[in-house]
Coordinates of N, CA and C in Angstrom, one line a residue:
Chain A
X1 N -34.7 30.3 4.6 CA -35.1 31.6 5.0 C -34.0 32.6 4.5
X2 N -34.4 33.3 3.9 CA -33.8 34.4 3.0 C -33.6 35.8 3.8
X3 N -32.4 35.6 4.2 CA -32.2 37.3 5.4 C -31.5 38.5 4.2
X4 N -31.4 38.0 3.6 CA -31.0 39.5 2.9 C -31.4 39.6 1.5
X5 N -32.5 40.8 0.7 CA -33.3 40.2 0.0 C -33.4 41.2 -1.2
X6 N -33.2 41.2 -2.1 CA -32.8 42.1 -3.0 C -34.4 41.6 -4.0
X7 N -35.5 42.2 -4.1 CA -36.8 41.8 -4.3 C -36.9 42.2 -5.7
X8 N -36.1 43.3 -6.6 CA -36.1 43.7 -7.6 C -34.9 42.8 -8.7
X9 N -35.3 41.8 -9.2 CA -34.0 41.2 -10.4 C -33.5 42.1 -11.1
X10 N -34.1 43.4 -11.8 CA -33.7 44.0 -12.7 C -34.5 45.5 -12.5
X11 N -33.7 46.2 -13.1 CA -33.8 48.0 -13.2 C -33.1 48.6 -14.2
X12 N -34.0 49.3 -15.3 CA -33.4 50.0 -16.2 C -33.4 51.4 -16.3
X13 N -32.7 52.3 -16.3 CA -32.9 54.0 -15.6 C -31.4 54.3 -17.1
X14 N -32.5 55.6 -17.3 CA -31.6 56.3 -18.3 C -30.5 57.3 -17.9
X15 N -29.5 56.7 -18.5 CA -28.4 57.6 -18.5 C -28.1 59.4 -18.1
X16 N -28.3 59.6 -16.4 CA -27.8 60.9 -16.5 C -28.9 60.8 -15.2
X17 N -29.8 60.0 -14.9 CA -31.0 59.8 -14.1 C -30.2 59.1 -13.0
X18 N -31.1 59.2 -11.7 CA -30.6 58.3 -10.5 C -31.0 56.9 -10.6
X19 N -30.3 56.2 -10.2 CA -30.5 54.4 -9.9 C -30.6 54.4 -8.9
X20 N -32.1 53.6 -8.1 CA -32.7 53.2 -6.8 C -32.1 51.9 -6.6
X21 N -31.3 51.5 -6.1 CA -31.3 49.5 -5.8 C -31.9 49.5 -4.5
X22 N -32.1 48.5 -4.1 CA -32.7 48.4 -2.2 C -32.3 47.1 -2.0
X23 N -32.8 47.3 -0.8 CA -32.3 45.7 -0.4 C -33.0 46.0 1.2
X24 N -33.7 44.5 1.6 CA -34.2 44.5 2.7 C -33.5 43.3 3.4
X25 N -33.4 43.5 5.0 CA -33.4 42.0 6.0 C -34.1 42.0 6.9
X26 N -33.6 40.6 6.9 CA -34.6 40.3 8.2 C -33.6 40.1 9.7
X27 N -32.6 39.8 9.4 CA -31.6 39.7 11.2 C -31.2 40.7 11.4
X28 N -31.7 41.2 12.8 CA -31.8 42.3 13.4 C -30.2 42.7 14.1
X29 N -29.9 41.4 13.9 CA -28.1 41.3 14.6 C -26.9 42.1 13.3
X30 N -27.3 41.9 11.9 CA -26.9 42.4 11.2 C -26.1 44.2 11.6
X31 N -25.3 44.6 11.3 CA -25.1 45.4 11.9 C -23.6 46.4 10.6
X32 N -23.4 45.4 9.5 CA -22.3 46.2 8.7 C -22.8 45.8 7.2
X33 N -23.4 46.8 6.3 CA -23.8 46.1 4.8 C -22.8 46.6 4.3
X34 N -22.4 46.2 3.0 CA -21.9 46.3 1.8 C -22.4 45.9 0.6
X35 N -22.4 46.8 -0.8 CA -22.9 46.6 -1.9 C -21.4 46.4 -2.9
X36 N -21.9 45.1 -3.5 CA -20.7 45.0 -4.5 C -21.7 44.9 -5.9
X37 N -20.7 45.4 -6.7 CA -20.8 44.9 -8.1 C -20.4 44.0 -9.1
X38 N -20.8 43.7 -10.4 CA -20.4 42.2 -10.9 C -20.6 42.5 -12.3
X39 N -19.6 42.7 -13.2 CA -20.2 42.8 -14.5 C -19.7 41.0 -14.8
X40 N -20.2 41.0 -16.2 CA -19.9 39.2 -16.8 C -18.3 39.0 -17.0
X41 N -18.4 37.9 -16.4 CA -17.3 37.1 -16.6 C -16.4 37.4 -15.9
X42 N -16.2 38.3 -14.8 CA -15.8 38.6 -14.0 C -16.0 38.4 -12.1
X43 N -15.2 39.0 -11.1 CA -15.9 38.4 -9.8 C -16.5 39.8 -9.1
X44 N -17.1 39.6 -8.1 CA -18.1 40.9 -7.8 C -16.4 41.9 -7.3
X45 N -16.8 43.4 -7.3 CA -15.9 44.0 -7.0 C -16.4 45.1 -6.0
X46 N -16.1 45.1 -4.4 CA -16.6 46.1 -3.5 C -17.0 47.7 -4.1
X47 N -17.8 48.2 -4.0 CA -18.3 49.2 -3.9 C -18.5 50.2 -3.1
X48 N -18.8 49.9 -1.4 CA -19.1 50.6 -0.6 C -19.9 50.1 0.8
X49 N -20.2 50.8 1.4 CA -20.4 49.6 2.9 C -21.2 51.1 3.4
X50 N -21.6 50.1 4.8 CA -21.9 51.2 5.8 C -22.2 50.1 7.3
X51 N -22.0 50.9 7.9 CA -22.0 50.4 9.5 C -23.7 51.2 10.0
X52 N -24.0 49.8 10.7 CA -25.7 50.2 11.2 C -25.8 51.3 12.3
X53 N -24.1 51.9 13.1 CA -24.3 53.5 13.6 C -24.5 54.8 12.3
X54 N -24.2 54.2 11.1 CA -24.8 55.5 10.3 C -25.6 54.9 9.5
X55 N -26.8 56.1 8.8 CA -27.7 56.0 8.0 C -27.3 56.7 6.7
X56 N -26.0 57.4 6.6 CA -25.8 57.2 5.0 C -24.3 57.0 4.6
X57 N -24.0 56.8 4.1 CA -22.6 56.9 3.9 C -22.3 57.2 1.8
X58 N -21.3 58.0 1.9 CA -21.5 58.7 0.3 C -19.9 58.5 -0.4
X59 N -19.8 58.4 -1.5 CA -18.2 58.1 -2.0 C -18.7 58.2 -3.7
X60 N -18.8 59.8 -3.9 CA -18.9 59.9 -5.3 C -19.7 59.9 -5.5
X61 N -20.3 59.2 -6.9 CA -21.5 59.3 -7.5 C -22.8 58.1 -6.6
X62 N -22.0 57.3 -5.7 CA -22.9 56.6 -4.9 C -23.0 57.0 -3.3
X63 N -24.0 56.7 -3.0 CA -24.5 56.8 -1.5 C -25.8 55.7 -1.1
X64 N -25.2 55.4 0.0 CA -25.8 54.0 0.9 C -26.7 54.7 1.9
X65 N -28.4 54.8 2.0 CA -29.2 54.7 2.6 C -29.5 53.5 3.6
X66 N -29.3 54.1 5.1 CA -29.6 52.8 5.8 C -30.8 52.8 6.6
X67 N -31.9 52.3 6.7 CA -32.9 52.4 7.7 C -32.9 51.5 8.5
X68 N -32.6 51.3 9.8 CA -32.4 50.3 10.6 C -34.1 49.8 11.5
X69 N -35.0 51.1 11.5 CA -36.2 50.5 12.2 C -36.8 49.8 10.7
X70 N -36.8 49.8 9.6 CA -37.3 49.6 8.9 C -36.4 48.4 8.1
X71 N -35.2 48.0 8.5 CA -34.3 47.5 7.9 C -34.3 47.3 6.5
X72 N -34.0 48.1 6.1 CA -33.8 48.5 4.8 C -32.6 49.3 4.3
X73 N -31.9 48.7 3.6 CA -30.9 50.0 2.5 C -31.0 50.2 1.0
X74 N -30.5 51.1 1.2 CA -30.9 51.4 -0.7 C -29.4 52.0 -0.8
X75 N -29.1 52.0 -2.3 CA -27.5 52.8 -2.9 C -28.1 53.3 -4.5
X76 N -28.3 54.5 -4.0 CA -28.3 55.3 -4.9 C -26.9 56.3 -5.9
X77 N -27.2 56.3 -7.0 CA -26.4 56.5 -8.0 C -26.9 57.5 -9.1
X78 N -25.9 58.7 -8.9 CA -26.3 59.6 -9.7 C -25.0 60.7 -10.1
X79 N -25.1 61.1 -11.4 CA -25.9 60.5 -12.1 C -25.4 59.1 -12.8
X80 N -26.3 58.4 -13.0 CA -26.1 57.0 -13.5 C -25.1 57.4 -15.1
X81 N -24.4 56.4 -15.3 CA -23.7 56.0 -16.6 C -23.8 54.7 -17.1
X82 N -23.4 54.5 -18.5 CA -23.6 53.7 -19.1 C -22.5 52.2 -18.6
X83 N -21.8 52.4 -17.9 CA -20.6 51.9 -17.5 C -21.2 51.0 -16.2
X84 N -21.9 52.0 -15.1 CA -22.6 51.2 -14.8 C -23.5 50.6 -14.1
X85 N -23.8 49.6 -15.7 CA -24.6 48.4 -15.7 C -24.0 47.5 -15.5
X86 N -24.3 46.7 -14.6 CA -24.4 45.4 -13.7 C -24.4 45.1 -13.1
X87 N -24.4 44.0 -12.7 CA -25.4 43.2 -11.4 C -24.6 43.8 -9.9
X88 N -26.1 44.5 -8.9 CA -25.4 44.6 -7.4 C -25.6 43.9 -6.5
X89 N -25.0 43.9 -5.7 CA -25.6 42.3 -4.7 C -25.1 43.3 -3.5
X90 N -26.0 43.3 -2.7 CA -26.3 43.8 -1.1 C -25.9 42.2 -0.2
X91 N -25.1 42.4 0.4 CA -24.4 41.7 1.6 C -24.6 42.3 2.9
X92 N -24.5 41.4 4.2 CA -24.8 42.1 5.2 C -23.8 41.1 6.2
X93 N -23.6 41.6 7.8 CA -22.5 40.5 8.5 C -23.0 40.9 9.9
X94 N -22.5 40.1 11.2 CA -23.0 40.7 12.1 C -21.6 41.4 12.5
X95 N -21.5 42.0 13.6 CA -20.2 42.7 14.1 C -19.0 42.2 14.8
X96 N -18.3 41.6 14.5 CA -17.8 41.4 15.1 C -17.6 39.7 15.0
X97 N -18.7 39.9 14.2 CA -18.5 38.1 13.4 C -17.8 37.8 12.2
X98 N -17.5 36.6 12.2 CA -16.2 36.3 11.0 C -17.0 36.2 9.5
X99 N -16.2 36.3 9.0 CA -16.4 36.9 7.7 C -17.1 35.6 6.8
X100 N -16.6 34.8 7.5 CA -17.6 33.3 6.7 C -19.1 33.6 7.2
X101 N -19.6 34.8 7.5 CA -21.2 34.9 8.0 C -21.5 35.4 7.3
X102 N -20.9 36.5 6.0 CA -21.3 37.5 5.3 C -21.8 36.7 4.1
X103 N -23.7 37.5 4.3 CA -24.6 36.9 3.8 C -24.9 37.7 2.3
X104 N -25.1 37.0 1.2 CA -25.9 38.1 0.1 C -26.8 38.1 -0.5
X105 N -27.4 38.7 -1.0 CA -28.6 38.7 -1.4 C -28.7 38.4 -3.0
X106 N -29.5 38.3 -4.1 CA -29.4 37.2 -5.2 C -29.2 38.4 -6.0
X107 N -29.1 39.7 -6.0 CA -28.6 40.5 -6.9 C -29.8 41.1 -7.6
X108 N -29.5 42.5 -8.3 CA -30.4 43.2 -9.0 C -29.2 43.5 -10.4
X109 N -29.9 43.5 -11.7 CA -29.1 43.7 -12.5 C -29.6 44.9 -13.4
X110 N -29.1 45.9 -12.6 CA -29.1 47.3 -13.5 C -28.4 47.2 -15.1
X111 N -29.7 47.9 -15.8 CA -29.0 48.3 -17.0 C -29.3 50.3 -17.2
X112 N -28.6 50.7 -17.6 CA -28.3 52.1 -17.9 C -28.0 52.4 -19.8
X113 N -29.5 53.0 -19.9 CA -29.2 53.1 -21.2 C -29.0 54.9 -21.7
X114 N -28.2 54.4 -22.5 CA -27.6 56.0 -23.6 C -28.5 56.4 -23.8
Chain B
X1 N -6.1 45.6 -7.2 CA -5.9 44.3 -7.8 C -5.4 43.2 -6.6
X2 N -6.2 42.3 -5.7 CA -5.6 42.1 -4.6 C -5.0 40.4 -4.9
X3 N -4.8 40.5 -6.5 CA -3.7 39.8 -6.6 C -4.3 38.0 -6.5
X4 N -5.2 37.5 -7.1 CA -5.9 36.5 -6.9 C -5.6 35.8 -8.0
X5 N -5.8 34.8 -8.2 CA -5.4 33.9 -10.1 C -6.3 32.6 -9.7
X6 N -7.7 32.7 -10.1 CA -8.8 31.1 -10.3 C -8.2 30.0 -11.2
X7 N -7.5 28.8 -10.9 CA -7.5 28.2 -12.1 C -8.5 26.4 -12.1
X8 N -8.9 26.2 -12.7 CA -8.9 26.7 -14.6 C -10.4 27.4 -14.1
X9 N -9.9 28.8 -15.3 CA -11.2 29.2 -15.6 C -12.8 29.2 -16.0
X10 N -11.9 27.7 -16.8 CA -13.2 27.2 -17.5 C -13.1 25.7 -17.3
X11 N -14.5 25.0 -16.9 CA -13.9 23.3 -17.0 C -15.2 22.7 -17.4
X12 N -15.0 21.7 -18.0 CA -16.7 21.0 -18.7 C -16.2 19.2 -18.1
X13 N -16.5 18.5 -17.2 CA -16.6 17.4 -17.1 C -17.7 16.8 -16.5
X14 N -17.4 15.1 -16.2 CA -18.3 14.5 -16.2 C -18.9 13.9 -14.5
X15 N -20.8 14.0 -14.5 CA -20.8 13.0 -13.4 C -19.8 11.9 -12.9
X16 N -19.9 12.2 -11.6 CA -19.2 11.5 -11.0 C -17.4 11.0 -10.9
X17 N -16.9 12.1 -11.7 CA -15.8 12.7 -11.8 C -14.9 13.5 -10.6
X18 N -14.0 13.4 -9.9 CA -13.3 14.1 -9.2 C -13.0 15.5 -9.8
X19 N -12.6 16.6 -9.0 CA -12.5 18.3 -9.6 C -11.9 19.2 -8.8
X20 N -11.3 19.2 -9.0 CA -10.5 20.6 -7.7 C -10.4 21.9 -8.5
X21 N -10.5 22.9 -7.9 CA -10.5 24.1 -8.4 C -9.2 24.7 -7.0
X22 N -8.6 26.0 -8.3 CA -7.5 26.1 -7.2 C -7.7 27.9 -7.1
X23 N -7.2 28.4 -5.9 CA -7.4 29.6 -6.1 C -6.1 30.1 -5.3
X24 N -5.5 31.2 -6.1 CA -4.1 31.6 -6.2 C -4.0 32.9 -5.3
X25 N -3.7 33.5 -4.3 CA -2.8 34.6 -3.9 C -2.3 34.7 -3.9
X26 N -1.4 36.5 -3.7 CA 0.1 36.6 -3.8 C 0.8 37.2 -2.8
X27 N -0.2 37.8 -1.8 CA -0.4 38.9 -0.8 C -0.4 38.4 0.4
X28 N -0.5 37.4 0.7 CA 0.0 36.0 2.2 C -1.3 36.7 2.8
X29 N -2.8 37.2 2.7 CA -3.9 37.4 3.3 C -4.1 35.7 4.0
X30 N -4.6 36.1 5.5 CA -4.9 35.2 5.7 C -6.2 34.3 5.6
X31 N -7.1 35.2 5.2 CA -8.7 34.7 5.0 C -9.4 34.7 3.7
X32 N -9.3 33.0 3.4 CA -9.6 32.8 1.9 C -11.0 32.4 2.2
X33 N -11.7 32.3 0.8 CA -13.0 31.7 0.9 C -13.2 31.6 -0.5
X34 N -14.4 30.3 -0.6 CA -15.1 29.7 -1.6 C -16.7 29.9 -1.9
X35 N -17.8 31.0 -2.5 CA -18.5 30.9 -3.0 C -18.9 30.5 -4.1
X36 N -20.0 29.9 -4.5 CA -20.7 29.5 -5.9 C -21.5 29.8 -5.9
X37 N -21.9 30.4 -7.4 CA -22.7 31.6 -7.6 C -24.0 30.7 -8.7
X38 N -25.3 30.9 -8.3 CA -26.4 30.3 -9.4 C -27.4 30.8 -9.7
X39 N -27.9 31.2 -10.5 CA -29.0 32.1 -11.2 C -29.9 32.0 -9.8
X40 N -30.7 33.0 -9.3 CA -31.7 32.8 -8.3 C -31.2 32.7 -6.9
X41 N -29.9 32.5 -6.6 CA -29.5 32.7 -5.3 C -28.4 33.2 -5.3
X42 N -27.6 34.3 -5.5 CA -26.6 35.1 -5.4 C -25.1 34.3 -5.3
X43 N -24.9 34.6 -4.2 CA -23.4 34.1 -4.0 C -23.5 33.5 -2.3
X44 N -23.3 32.4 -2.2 CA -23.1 31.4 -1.1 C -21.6 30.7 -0.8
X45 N -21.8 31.0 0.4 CA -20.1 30.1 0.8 C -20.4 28.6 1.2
X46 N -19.0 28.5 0.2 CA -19.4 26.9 0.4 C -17.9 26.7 1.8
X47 N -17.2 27.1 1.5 CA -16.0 26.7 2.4 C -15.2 28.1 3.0
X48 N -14.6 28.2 3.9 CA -13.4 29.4 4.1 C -12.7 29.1 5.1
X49 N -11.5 29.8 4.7 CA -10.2 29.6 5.5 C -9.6 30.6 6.1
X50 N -9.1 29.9 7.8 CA -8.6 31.7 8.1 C -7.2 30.9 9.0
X51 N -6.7 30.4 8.3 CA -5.0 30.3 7.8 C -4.6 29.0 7.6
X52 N -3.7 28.1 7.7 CA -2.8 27.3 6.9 C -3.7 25.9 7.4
X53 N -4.2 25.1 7.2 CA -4.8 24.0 7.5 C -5.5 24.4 8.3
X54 N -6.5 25.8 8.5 CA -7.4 25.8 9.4 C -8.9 26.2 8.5
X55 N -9.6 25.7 8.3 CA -11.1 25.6 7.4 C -12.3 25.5 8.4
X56 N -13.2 25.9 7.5 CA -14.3 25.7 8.4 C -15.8 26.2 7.5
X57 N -16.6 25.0 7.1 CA -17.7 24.9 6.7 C -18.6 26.2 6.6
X58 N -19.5 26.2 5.2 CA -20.2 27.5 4.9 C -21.5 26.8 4.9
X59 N -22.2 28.1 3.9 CA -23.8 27.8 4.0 C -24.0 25.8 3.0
X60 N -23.2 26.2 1.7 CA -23.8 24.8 1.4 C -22.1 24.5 0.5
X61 N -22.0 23.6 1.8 CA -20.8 22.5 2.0 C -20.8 21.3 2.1
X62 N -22.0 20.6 1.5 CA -22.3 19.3 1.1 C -21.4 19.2 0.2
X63 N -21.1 18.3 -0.2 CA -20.4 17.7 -1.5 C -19.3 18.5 -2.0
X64 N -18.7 19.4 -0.9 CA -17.3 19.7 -1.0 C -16.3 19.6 0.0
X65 N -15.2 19.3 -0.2 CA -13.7 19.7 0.6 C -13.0 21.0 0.0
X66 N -12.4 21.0 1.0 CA -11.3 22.0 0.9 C -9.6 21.8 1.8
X67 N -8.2 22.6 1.1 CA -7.6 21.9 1.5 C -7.1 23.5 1.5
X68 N -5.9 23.7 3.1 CA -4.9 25.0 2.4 C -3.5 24.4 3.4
X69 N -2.7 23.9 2.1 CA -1.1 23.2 2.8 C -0.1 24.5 2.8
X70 N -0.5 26.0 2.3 CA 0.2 27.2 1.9 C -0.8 28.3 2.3
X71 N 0.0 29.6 2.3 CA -1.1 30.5 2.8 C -1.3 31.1 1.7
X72 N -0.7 30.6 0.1 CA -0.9 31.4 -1.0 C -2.2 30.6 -1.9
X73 N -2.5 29.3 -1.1 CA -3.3 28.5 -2.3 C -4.6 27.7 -1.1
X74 N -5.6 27.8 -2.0 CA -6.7 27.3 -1.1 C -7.2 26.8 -2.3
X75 N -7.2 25.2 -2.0 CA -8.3 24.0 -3.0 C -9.8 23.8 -2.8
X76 N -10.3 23.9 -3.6 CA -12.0 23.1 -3.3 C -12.0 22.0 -4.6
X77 N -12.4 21.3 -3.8 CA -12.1 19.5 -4.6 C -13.8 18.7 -4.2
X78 N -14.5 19.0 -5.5 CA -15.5 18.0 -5.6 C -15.0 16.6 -5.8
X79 N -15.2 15.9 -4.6 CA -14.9 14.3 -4.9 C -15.6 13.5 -5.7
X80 N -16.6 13.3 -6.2 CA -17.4 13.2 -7.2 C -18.4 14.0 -7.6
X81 N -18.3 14.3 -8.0 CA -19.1 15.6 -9.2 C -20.7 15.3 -9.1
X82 N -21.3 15.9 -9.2 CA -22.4 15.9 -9.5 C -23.3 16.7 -10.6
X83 N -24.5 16.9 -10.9 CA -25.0 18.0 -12.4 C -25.3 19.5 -11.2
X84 N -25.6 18.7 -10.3 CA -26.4 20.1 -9.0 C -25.1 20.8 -8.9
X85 N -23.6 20.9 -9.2 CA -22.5 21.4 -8.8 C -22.0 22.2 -9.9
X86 N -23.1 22.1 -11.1 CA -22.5 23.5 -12.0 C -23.0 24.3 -11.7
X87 N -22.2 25.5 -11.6 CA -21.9 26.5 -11.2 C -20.8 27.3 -11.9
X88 N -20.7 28.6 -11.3 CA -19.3 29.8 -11.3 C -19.4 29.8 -10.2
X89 N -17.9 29.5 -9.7 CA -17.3 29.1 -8.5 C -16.4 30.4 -8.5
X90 N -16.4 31.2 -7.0 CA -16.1 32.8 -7.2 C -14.6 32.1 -5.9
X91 N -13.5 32.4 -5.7 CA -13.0 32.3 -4.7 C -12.8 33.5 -4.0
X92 N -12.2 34.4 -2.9 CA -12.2 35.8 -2.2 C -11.1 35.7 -1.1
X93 N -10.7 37.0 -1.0 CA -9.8 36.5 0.1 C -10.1 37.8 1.1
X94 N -10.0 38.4 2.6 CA -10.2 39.4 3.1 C -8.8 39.8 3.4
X95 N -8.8 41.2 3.4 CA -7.4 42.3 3.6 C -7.7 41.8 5.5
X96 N -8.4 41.6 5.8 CA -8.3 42.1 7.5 C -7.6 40.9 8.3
X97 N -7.0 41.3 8.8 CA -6.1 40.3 9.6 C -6.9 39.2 10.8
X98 N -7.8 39.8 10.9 CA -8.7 39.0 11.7 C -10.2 38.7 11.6
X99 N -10.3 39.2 10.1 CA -11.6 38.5 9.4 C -13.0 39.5 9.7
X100 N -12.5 40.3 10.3 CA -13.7 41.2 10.5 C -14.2 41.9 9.4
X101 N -15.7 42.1 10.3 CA -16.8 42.2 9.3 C -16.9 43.6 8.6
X102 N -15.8 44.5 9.1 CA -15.9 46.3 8.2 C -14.8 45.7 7.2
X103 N -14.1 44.6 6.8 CA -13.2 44.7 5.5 C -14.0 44.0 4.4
X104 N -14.2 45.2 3.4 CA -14.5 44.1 2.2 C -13.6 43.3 2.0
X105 N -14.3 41.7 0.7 CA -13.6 40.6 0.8 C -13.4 41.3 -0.9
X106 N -12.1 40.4 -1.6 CA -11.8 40.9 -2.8 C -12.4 39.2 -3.7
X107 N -12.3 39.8 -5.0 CA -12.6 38.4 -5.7 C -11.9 38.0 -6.5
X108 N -11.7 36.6 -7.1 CA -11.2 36.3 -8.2 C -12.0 36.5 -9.5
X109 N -11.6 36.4 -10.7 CA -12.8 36.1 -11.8 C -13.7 34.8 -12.2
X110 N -13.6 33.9 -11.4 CA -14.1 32.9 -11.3 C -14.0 31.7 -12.0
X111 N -14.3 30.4 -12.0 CA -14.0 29.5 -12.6 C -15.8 28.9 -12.9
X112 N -15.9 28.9 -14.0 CA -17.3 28.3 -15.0 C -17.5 26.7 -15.2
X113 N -17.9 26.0 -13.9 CA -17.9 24.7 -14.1 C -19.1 24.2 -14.8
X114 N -18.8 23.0 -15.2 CA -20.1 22.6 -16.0 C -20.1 20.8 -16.1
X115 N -20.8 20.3 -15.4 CA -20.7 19.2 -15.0 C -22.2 18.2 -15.8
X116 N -21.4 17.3 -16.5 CA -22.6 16.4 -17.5 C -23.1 14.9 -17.5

């Protein structure tokens, strides 16, 4: 059973345009996401988070959409660059639970072209 | 740079072979951890540690150990190898002193196993 679900493998959005990623769950206990990034040959590197008392949270050229009746988030990016492209993975944890809970989802691999 | 060092980065051996993969800190964090990463399912924990001989089993922790005799080094040691165990093996460690769930975890660059 797949609680955190990244339903899109891939997205290609032109350079200067907004990037949609999403990501849906299913445990309602969930309560803190974070989106990391991953280019190749490398290990994913934090991006940004948000706590299920807010519905957005913003840091630059990204911002974390949260819908909690609809459990869904999205991290939007604008404007998008060439840089980056690669893979995001939406994680989620409950509160107050240890960090060996934090779940991820199988990733979406944005490309951004010139 | 929260200071992590995977070794070996790269390793190609055989079924049924012993393997340990080591994962390096520098920062005395107390909370390490072991995912492996496979086309189609993201990143899964196989093992994590939240201090010096204290471990405790992840989502898929069949066919691994783990050992931590230092708070700078945390082992995962396939005792016999299998082909189902290639992988990129990610190791992480969390800044939060008590493993809570508002600290991102940081990564290493991973180790590319490949078992034949």
């Amino acid at each position: 059973d797949q609680q955190v679900k990244q339903n899109s493998p891939s997205l290609s959005v032109q350079e200067g345009r907004i990037s949609i990623l999403n990501c849906d769950y299913t445990n309602s206990m969930f309560d803190y996401f974070l989106w990391y990034k991953k280019y190749p040959a490398e290990g994913p590197t934090f991006l940004i988070s948000i706590s299920s008392i807010k519905d957005k949270n913003e840091d630059g050229r990204f911002t974390v959409f949260l819908n909690k009746s609809a459990k869904h988030l999205s991290l939007h990016i604008v404007p998008s660059q060439p840089g980056d492209s690669a893979v995001y993975f939406c994680a989620a944890i409950t509160y107050g639970g240890s960090q060996g809970n934090l779940i991820f989802g199988k990733g979406t691999k944005l490309s951004v072209k010139p | 740079d929260a200071g992590i060092t995977q070794s070996p980065r790269h390793k190609v051996t055989e079924t049924g072979t012993p393997v340990t993969l080591r994962c390096h800190q520098t920062e005395n964090h107390r909370y390490m951890y072991w995912y492996r990463q496979d086309p189609g399912h993201g990143l899964r924990l196989i093992h994590y540690s939240y201090g010096v001989k204290d471990t405790d089993k992840g989502e898929v922790s069949d066919g691994y150990s783990v050992s931590r005799s230092k708070t700078e080094d945390f082992l995962l040691t396939l005792e016999s190898a299998t082909s189902s165990q290639t992988s990129v093996y990610f190791c992480a460690i969390s800044v939060s002193l008590t493993g809570a769930s508002n600290q991102p975890q940081h990564f290493g660059d991973g180790t590319r196993l490949s078992i034949l």
